[in-house]
PDB file of C-alpha atoms in Angstrom:
ATOM      1  CA  MET A 168     178.936   9.129  54.368  1.00 95.00           C
ATOM      2  CA  LYS A 169     180.142   6.029  56.140  1.00 97.00           C
ATOM      3  CA  ILE A 170     178.357   2.824  55.124  1.00 98.00           C
ATOM      4  CA  ILE A 171     178.164  -0.164  57.475  1.00 98.00           C
ATOM      5  CA  ARG A 172     176.997  -3.353  55.794  1.00 98.00           C
ATOM      6  CA  ALA A 173     174.754  -5.694  57.777  1.00 98.00           C
ATOM      7  CA  ASN A 174     173.776  -9.262  56.964  1.00 97.00           C
ATOM      8  CA  ASP A 175     170.087  -8.900  57.760  1.00 97.00           C
ATOM      9  CA  TYR A 176     167.580  -6.914  59.837  1.00 97.00           C
ATOM     10  CA  ALA A 177     168.748  -8.333  63.173  1.00 98.00           C
ATOM     11  CA  ASP A 178     172.377  -7.555  62.355  1.00 98.00           C
ATOM     12  CA  MET A 179     171.423  -4.040  61.168  1.00 98.00           C
ATOM     13  CA  SER A 180     169.515  -3.474  64.424  1.00 98.00           C
ATOM     14  CA  ARG A 181     172.475  -4.568  66.576  1.00 98.00           C
ATOM     15  CA  LYS A 182     174.942  -2.421  64.673  1.00 98.00           C
ATOM     16  CA  ALA A 183     172.672   0.619  64.894  1.00 98.00           C
ATOM     17  CA  ALA A 184     172.073   0.006  68.606  1.00 98.00           C
ATOM     18  CA  ASN A 185     175.846  -0.164  69.130  1.00 98.00           C
ATOM     19  CA  ILE A 186     176.197   3.355  67.726  1.00 98.00           C
ATOM     20  CA  LEU A 187     173.301   4.674  69.821  1.00 98.00           C
ATOM     21  CA  SER A 188     174.575   3.028  73.001  1.00 98.00           C
ATOM     22  CA  ALA A 189     178.090   4.371  72.430  1.00 98.00           C
ATOM     23  CA  GLN A 190     176.637   7.878  72.249  1.00 98.00           C
ATOM     24  CA  ILE A 191     174.804   7.366  75.567  1.00 98.00           C
ATOM     25  CA  ILE A 192     177.868   5.908  77.280  1.00 98.00           C
ATOM     26  CA  LEU A 193     180.258   8.597  76.031  1.00 98.00           C
ATOM     27  CA  LYS A 194     177.827  11.437  76.836  1.00 98.00           C
ATOM     28  CA  PRO A 195     175.254  10.340  79.443  1.00 98.00           C
ATOM     29  CA  ASP A 196     173.343  13.636  79.106  1.00 98.00           C
ATOM     30  CA  CYS A 197     173.200  13.463  75.317  1.00 98.00           C
ATOM     31  CA  VAL A 198     170.286  14.578  73.135  1.00 98.00           C
ATOM     32  CA  LEU A 199     169.025  11.807  70.860  1.00 98.00           C
ATOM     33  CA  GLY A 200     166.846  12.524  67.847  1.00 98.00           C
ATOM     34  CA  LEU A 201     164.591   9.497  67.395  1.00 98.00           C
ATOM     35  CA  ALA A 202     162.428   8.110  64.614  1.00 96.00           C
ATOM     36  CA  THR A 203     159.321   5.968  64.354  1.00 93.00           C
ATOM     37  CA  GLY A 204     158.465   3.291  61.786  1.00 89.00           C
ATOM     38  CA  GLY A 205     159.270  -0.376  61.550  1.00 91.00           C
ATOM     39  CA  THR A 206     162.965  -0.056  60.763  1.00 94.00           C
ATOM     40  CA  PRO A 207     164.239   1.326  64.116  1.00 97.00           C
ATOM     41  CA  VAL A 208     162.164  -1.041  66.277  1.00 97.00           C
ATOM     42  CA  GLY A 209     164.856  -3.734  66.366  1.00 98.00           C
ATOM     43  CA  ALA A 210     167.447  -1.208  67.513  1.00 98.00           C
ATOM     44  CA  TYR A 211     165.116  -0.005  70.260  1.00 98.00           C
ATOM     45  CA  GLN A 212     164.569  -3.605  71.390  1.00 98.00           C
ATOM     46  CA  GLN A 213     168.331  -4.105  71.574  1.00 98.00           C
ATOM     47  CA  LEU A 214     168.754  -0.945  73.654  1.00 98.00           C
ATOM     48  CA  VAL A 215     166.053  -2.163  76.062  1.00 98.00           C
ATOM     49  CA  GLU A 216     167.825  -5.532  76.344  1.00 98.00           C
ATOM     50  CA  TRP A 217     171.125  -3.853  77.204  1.00 98.00           C
ATOM     51  CA  TYR A 218     169.362  -1.567  79.682  1.00 98.00           C
ATOM     52  CA  ASN A 219     167.838  -4.600  81.408  1.00 98.00           C
ATOM     53  CA  LYS A 220     171.316  -6.107  81.696  1.00 98.00           C
ATOM     54  CA  GLY A 221     172.555  -2.949  83.412  1.00 98.00           C
ATOM     55  CA  ASP A 222     174.717  -1.839  80.489  1.00 97.00           C
ATOM     56  CA  LEU A 223     172.856   1.408  79.719  1.00 98.00           C
ATOM     57  CA  ASP A 224     171.502   4.294  81.776  1.00 98.00           C
ATOM     58  CA  PHE A 225     168.926   6.613  80.181  1.00 98.00           C
ATOM     59  CA  SER A 226     168.406   8.817  83.260  1.00 98.00           C
ATOM     60  CA  GLY A 227     170.347  11.741  81.788  1.00 98.00           C
ATOM     61  CA  VAL A 228     169.256  11.309  78.159  1.00 98.00           C
ATOM     62  CA  THR A 229     166.991  13.826  76.409  1.00 98.00           C
ATOM     63  CA  THR A 230     165.046  12.836  73.289  1.00 98.00           C
ATOM     64  CA  VAL A 231     163.435  14.802  70.483  1.00 98.00           C
ATOM     65  CA  ASN A 232     161.366  12.931  67.932  1.00 97.00           C
ATOM     66  CA  LEU A 233     161.229  13.619  64.235  1.00 95.00           C
ATOM     67  CA  ASP A 234     157.497  14.079  63.929  1.00 94.00           C
ATOM     68  CA  GLU A 235     153.958  13.641  65.188  1.00 96.00           C
ATOM     69  CA  TYR A 236     150.596  13.407  63.451  1.00 95.00           C
ATOM     70  CA  ARG A 237     148.628  16.646  63.450  1.00 96.00           C
ATOM     71  CA  GLY A 238     145.275  16.292  65.194  1.00 94.00           C
ATOM     72  CA  LEU A 239     145.940  12.975  66.921  1.00 93.00           C
ATOM     73  CA  PRO A 240     145.823  12.888  70.733  1.00 93.00           C
ATOM     74  CA  LYS A 241     148.992  11.707  72.467  1.00 93.00           C
ATOM     75  CA  ASP A 242     147.272   8.687  73.954  1.00 93.00           C
ATOM     76  CA  HIS A 243     145.901   7.480  70.610  1.00 94.00           C
ATOM     77  CA  PRO A 244     147.492   4.047  69.996  1.00 94.00           C
ATOM     78  CA  GLU A 245     148.783   5.168  66.580  1.00 93.00           C
ATOM     79  CA  SER A 246     150.321   8.447  67.706  1.00 95.00           C
ATOM     80  CA  TYR A 247     154.092   8.578  67.518  1.00 96.00           C
ATOM     81  CA  TRP A 248     154.080   9.438  71.244  1.00 97.00           C
ATOM     82  CA  SER A 249     152.412   6.066  71.900  1.00 97.00           C
ATOM     83  CA  PHE A 250     154.756   4.289  69.478  1.00 96.00           C
ATOM     84  CA  MET A 251     157.849   5.584  71.259  1.00 98.00           C
ATOM     85  CA  HIS A 252     156.529   4.708  74.710  1.00 98.00           C
ATOM     86  CA  ARG A 253     155.489   1.244  73.571  1.00 98.00           C
ATOM     87  CA  ASN A 254     158.815   0.463  71.911  1.00 98.00           C
ATOM     88  CA  LEU A 255     161.348   2.261  74.128  1.00 98.00           C
ATOM     89  CA  PHE A 256     160.392   4.812  76.760  1.00 98.00           C
ATOM     90  CA  ASP A 257     158.185   2.565  78.906  1.00 98.00           C
ATOM     91  CA  HIS A 258     161.028   0.033  79.212  1.00 98.00           C
ATOM     92  CA  VAL A 259     163.966   2.236  80.277  1.00 98.00           C
ATOM     93  CA  ASN A 260     164.671   4.768  83.021  1.00 98.00           C
ATOM     94  CA  ILE A 261     164.325   7.924  80.934  1.00 98.00           C
ATOM     95  CA  ASP A 262     162.928  10.989  82.717  1.00 98.00           C
ATOM     96  CA  PRO A 263     159.461  11.743  81.225  1.00 98.00           C
ATOM     97  CA  ALA A 264     160.325  15.460  81.388  1.00 98.00           C
ATOM     98  CA  HIS A 265     163.190  14.784  78.958  1.00 98.00           C
ATOM     99  CA  ILE A 266     160.926  13.287  76.252  1.00 98.00           C
ATOM    100  CA  HIS A 267     159.904  15.693  73.486  1.00 98.00           C
ATOM    101  CA  LEU A 268     157.687  15.323  70.418  1.00 97.00           C
ATOM    102  CA  PRO A 269     155.843  17.979  68.402  1.00 97.00           C
ATOM    103  CA  ASP A 270     152.438  18.777  69.936  1.00 97.00           C
ATOM    104  CA  GLY A 271     150.040  17.205  67.463  1.00 96.00           C
ATOM    105  CA  THR A 272     147.053  18.455  69.481  1.00 96.00           C
ATOM    106  CA  ASN A 273     147.948  22.113  68.878  1.00 97.00           C
ATOM    107  CA  PRO A 274     145.706  23.256  65.992  1.00 95.00           C
ATOM    108  CA  ASP A 275     147.890  26.306  65.365  1.00 97.00           C
ATOM    109  CA  ALA A 276     150.569  24.878  63.072  1.00 96.00           C
ATOM    110  CA  ASP A 277     152.831  27.931  63.231  1.00 96.00           C
ATOM    111  CA  ASP A 278     152.736  27.955  67.027  1.00 97.00           C
ATOM    112  CA  ALA A 279     153.258  24.179  67.336  1.00 97.00           C
ATOM    113  CA  CYS A 280     156.289  24.304  65.045  1.00 96.00           C
ATOM    114  CA  ALA A 281     157.782  27.403  66.672  1.00 96.00           C
ATOM    115  CA  GLN A 282     157.443  25.808  70.110  1.00 97.00           C
ATOM    116  CA  TYR A 283     159.172  22.628  68.941  1.00 97.00           C
ATOM    117  CA  ASN A 284     162.012  24.590  67.355  1.00 96.00           C
ATOM    118  CA  GLN A 285     162.443  26.372  70.688  1.00 97.00           C
ATOM    119  CA  ILE A 286     162.587  23.056  72.559  1.00 97.00           C
ATOM    120  CA  ILE A 287     165.306  21.723  70.235  1.00 97.00           C
ATOM    121  CA  HIS A 288     167.324  24.913  70.614  1.00 97.00           C
ATOM    122  CA  SER A 289     166.828  24.972  74.396  1.00 98.00           C
ATOM    123  CA  VAL A 290     168.319  21.476  74.848  1.00 97.00           C
ATOM    124  CA  GLY A 291     171.402  22.484  72.884  1.00 97.00           C
ATOM    125  CA  GLY A 292     170.632  20.775  69.594  1.00 96.00           C
ATOM    126  CA  ILE A 293     170.871  17.104  68.689  1.00 98.00           C
ATOM    127  CA  ASP A 294     173.941  14.985  69.369  1.00 98.00           C
ATOM    128  CA  LEU A 295     172.821  12.007  67.294  1.00 98.00           C
ATOM    129  CA  GLN A 296     169.819  11.886  64.962  1.00 98.00           C
ATOM    130  CA  LEU A 297     168.393   8.485  64.003  1.00 98.00           C
ATOM    131  CA  LEU A 298     166.613   8.291  60.645  1.00 96.00           C
ATOM    132  CA  GLY A 299     164.764   5.563  58.793  1.00 93.00           C
ATOM    133  CA  LEU A 300     163.953   5.519  55.090  1.00 86.00           C
ATOM    134  CA  GLY A 301     160.611   4.776  53.519  1.00 69.00           C
ATOM    135  CA  PRO A 302     160.574   3.011  50.139  1.00 56.00           C
ATOM    136  CA  ASN A 303     160.751   6.472  48.546  1.00 49.00           C
ATOM    137  CA  GLY A 304     162.836   8.150  51.204  1.00 48.00           C
ATOM    138  CA  PRO A 305     161.367  11.034  53.237  1.00 49.00           C
ATOM    139  CA  GLU A 306     158.349  12.990  51.962  1.00 50.00           C
ATOM    140  CA  PRO A 307     159.601  14.537  48.684  1.00 48.00           C
ATOM    141  CA  GLY A 308     159.798  18.205  47.810  1.00 50.00           C
ATOM    142  CA  GLU A 309     160.865  19.409  51.247  1.00 57.00           C
ATOM    143  CA  ALA A 310     162.941  22.566  51.211  1.00 64.00           C
ATOM    144  CA  PHE A 311     166.377  22.110  52.715  1.00 71.00           C
ATOM    145  CA  GLU A 312     166.221  25.337  54.749  1.00 74.00           C
ATOM    146  CA  LEU A 313     163.125  24.432  56.771  1.00 80.00           C
ATOM    147  CA  GLU A 314     163.046  23.753  60.492  1.00 91.00           C
ATOM    148  CA  THR A 315     159.947  22.187  62.113  1.00 94.00           C
ATOM    149  CA  HIS A 316     156.940  22.618  59.834  1.00 93.00           C
ATOM    150  CA  CYS A 317     153.583  21.112  58.883  1.00 93.00           C
ATOM    151  CA  VAL A 318     153.567  18.694  55.950  1.00 90.00           C
ATOM    152  CA  ASP A 319     150.749  17.209  53.912  1.00 91.00           C
ATOM    153  CA  LEU A 320     151.251  13.460  53.836  1.00 89.00           C
ATOM    154  CA  THR A 321     151.399  11.935  50.367  1.00 85.00           C
ATOM    155  CA  GLU A 322     148.619   9.714  49.077  1.00 88.00           C
ATOM    156  CA  ALA A 323     151.054   6.797  49.203  1.00 82.00           C
ATOM    157  CA  THR A 324     151.762   7.460  52.902  1.00 82.00           C
ATOM    158  CA  ILE A 325     148.067   7.821  53.711  1.00 88.00           C
ATOM    159  CA  GLU A 326     147.300   4.595  51.850  1.00 88.00           C
ATOM    160  CA  ALA A 327     150.103   2.768  53.687  1.00 82.00           C
ATOM    161  CA  ASN A 328     148.800   4.045  57.043  1.00 85.00           C
ATOM    162  CA  LYS A 329     145.222   2.888  56.490  1.00 89.00           C
ATOM    163  CA  ARG A 330     146.014  -0.515  57.975  1.00 88.00           C
ATOM    164  CA  PHE A 331     146.663   1.162  61.333  1.00 87.00           C
ATOM    165  CA  PHE A 332     143.219   2.802  61.323  1.00 90.00           C
ATOM    166  CA  ASP A 333     140.988  -0.203  60.591  1.00 88.00           C
ATOM    167  CA  GLY A 334     141.342   0.428  56.865  1.00 88.00           C
ATOM    168  CA  ASN A 335     139.330   3.649  57.151  1.00 89.00           C
ATOM    169  CA  GLU A 336     141.050   6.413  55.199  1.00 88.00           C
ATOM    170  CA  ASP A 337     138.842   9.041  56.853  1.00 89.00           C
ATOM    171  CA  LEU A 338     140.521   8.269  60.189  1.00 91.00           C
ATOM    172  CA  VAL A 339     144.076   8.534  58.849  1.00 92.00           C
ATOM    173  CA  PRO A 340     145.787  11.856  59.682  1.00 93.00           C
ATOM    174  CA  LYS A 341     146.512  13.847  56.539  1.00 94.00           C
ATOM    175  CA  GLN A 342     149.189  16.086  58.034  1.00 94.00           C
ATOM    176  CA  ALA A 343     152.097  15.908  60.439  1.00 94.00           C
ATOM    177  CA  TYR A 344     154.384  18.300  62.276  1.00 95.00           C
ATOM    178  CA  THR A 345     157.896  17.290  61.316  1.00 93.00           C
ATOM    179  CA  MET A 346     161.460  18.286  62.061  1.00 93.00           C
ATOM    180  CA  GLY A 347     162.993  19.977  59.052  1.00 88.00           C
ATOM    181  CA  ILE A 348     166.044  19.094  56.999  1.00 89.00           C
ATOM    182  CA  LYS A 349     167.854  22.143  58.368  1.00 91.00           C
ATOM    183  CA  THR A 350     167.445  20.848  61.939  1.00 94.00           C
ATOM    184  CA  ILE A 351     168.555  17.351  60.953  1.00 94.00           C
ATOM    185  CA  MET A 352     171.639  18.712  59.199  1.00 95.00           C
ATOM    186  CA  GLN A 353     172.556  20.653  62.346  1.00 96.00           C
ATOM    187  CA  ALA A 354     172.694  17.400  64.355  1.00 97.00           C
ATOM    188  CA  ARG A 355     176.276  16.591  65.287  1.00 98.00           C
ATOM    189  CA  LYS A 356     175.889  13.002  64.067  1.00 98.00           C
ATOM    190  CA  VAL A 357     173.306  11.310  61.862  1.00 98.00           C
ATOM    191  CA  LEU A 358     172.565   7.577  61.808  1.00 98.00           C
ATOM    192  CA  VAL A 359     170.433   6.193  58.959  1.00 97.00           C
ATOM    193  CA  VAL A 360     169.022   2.662  59.080  1.00 97.00           C
ATOM    194  CA  ALA A 361     167.555   0.774  56.123  1.00 96.00           C
ATOM    195  CA  ASN A 362     166.659  -2.812  55.364  1.00 96.00           C
ATOM    196  CA  SER A 363     165.029  -4.896  52.639  1.00 94.00           C
ATOM    197  CA  LEU A 364     164.908  -4.752  48.868  1.00 95.00           C
ATOM    198  CA  ALA A 365     162.016  -2.295  49.074  1.00 92.00           C
ATOM    199  CA  LYS A 366     164.452   0.346  50.374  1.00 93.00           C
ATOM    200  CA  ALA A 367     167.175  -0.237  47.760  1.00 95.00           C
ATOM    201  CA  LYS A 368     166.116   2.592  45.421  1.00 93.00           C
ATOM    202  CA  ALA A 369     165.804   5.033  48.315  1.00 92.00           C
ATOM    203  CA  VAL A 370     169.240   4.054  49.625  1.00 95.00           C
ATOM    204  CA  LYS A 371     170.800   4.539  46.199  1.00 95.00           C
ATOM    205  CA  ALA A 372     169.175   7.963  45.836  1.00 93.00           C
ATOM    206  CA  VAL A 373     170.319   9.066  49.296  1.00 94.00           C
ATOM    207  CA  VAL A 374     173.874   7.761  48.958  1.00 96.00           C
ATOM    208  CA  SER A 375     174.744   8.481  45.344  1.00 94.00           C
ATOM    209  CA  GLY A 376     171.878  10.365  43.693  1.00 91.00           C
ATOM    210  CA  PRO A 377     171.790  14.079  42.924  1.00 93.00           C
ATOM    211  CA  VAL A 378     171.327  16.357  45.926  1.00 91.00           C
ATOM    212  CA  THR A 379     167.786  17.629  45.405  1.00 86.00           C
ATOM    213  CA  PRO A 380     164.697  18.491  47.505  1.00 80.00           C
ATOM    214  CA  GLU A 381     162.847  15.816  45.513  1.00 79.00           C
ATOM    215  CA  CYS A 382     164.929  13.366  47.559  1.00 84.00           C
ATOM    216  CA  PRO A 383     165.446  15.253  50.842  1.00 83.00           C
ATOM    217  CA  GLY A 384     167.703  12.520  52.249  1.00 88.00           C
ATOM    218  CA  SER A 385     170.247  13.209  49.496  1.00 91.00           C
ATOM    219  CA  ILE A 386     171.443  16.275  51.432  1.00 91.00           C
ATOM    220  CA  LEU A 387     172.962  13.841  53.945  1.00 94.00           C
ATOM    221  CA  GLN A 388     175.786  13.353  51.441  1.00 96.00           C
ATOM    222  CA  LEU A 389     176.965  16.769  52.654  1.00 95.00           C
ATOM    223  CA  HIS A 390     176.725  16.017  56.380  1.00 97.00           C
ATOM    224  CA  PRO A 391     180.154  15.835  58.070  1.00 97.00           C
ATOM    225  CA  ASP A 392     179.321  12.798  60.252  1.00 98.00           C
ATOM    226  CA  CYS A 393     176.642  10.589  58.712  1.00 98.00           C
ATOM    227  CA  THR A 394     176.575   6.789  58.976  1.00 98.00           C
ATOM    228  CA  LEU A 395     174.284   4.450  57.052  1.00 98.00           C
ATOM    229  CA  VAL A 396     173.675   0.978  58.492  1.00 98.00           C
ATOM    230  CA  ALA A 397     171.881  -1.190  55.941  1.00 98.00           C
ATOM    231  CA  ASP A 398     171.442  -4.833  55.103  1.00 97.00           C
ATOM    232  CA  GLU A 399     172.605  -6.541  51.918  1.00 97.00           C
ATOM    233  CA  GLU A 400     169.253  -6.141  50.158  1.00 97.00           C
ATOM    234  CA  ALA A 401     168.977  -2.416  50.884  1.00 96.00           C
ATOM    235  CA  LEU A 402     172.528  -1.935  49.553  1.00 97.00           C
ATOM    236  CA  SER A 403     172.012  -4.117  46.495  1.00 97.00           C
ATOM    237  CA  LEU A 404     171.802  -1.233  43.978  1.00 96.00           C
ATOM    238  CA  LEU A 405     175.030   0.452  45.102  1.00 93.00           C
TER     239      LEU A 405
END
């Protein structure tokens, strides 16, 4: 795993955006695996800035997102579909037909996951997968051999998400359809971004901890082309 040290969040975002933009420039019809959450937002903002300057063209790019809440309509403001449009897709010239997320409105989990696996296979797999880390890394206990599947969100995740749903836990989705570790490991490149002291333990576990499903990100130690871009605080325990 290659580690790129950044001074702070802004520097981390620029460095990550450099890697993403290089992928788009070198392969204009590339498939990008994208992530939601606060960490990648700065990188998305940088990509939009470069697009507005005429430096990037998203017209040939295809995207597949890591996950989507189960049971939340696409147009709900807290859906990951809405998040991605708000932070990236609405601001660049990507073809809407090339944007893919799991179908959170499909109540049949097996069907929703099988359809998403088929989409990923049909576009030829992922050229570059972007990943963020929560304070504890990805949801723990995930089997390494899984492709897209339905996960029960942890109590900690549900509690953290309450602020997005007016503090009402009853409104917070309890499950999500998510891309599996097997699919992520099949991506030709993986880019992990992390910032702040709150992520330091997760970064240490992913970079140098034992490879175990209790820390799914630890399997990235075995990926042939994985880069971690993290700020000084996130790297402070290494």
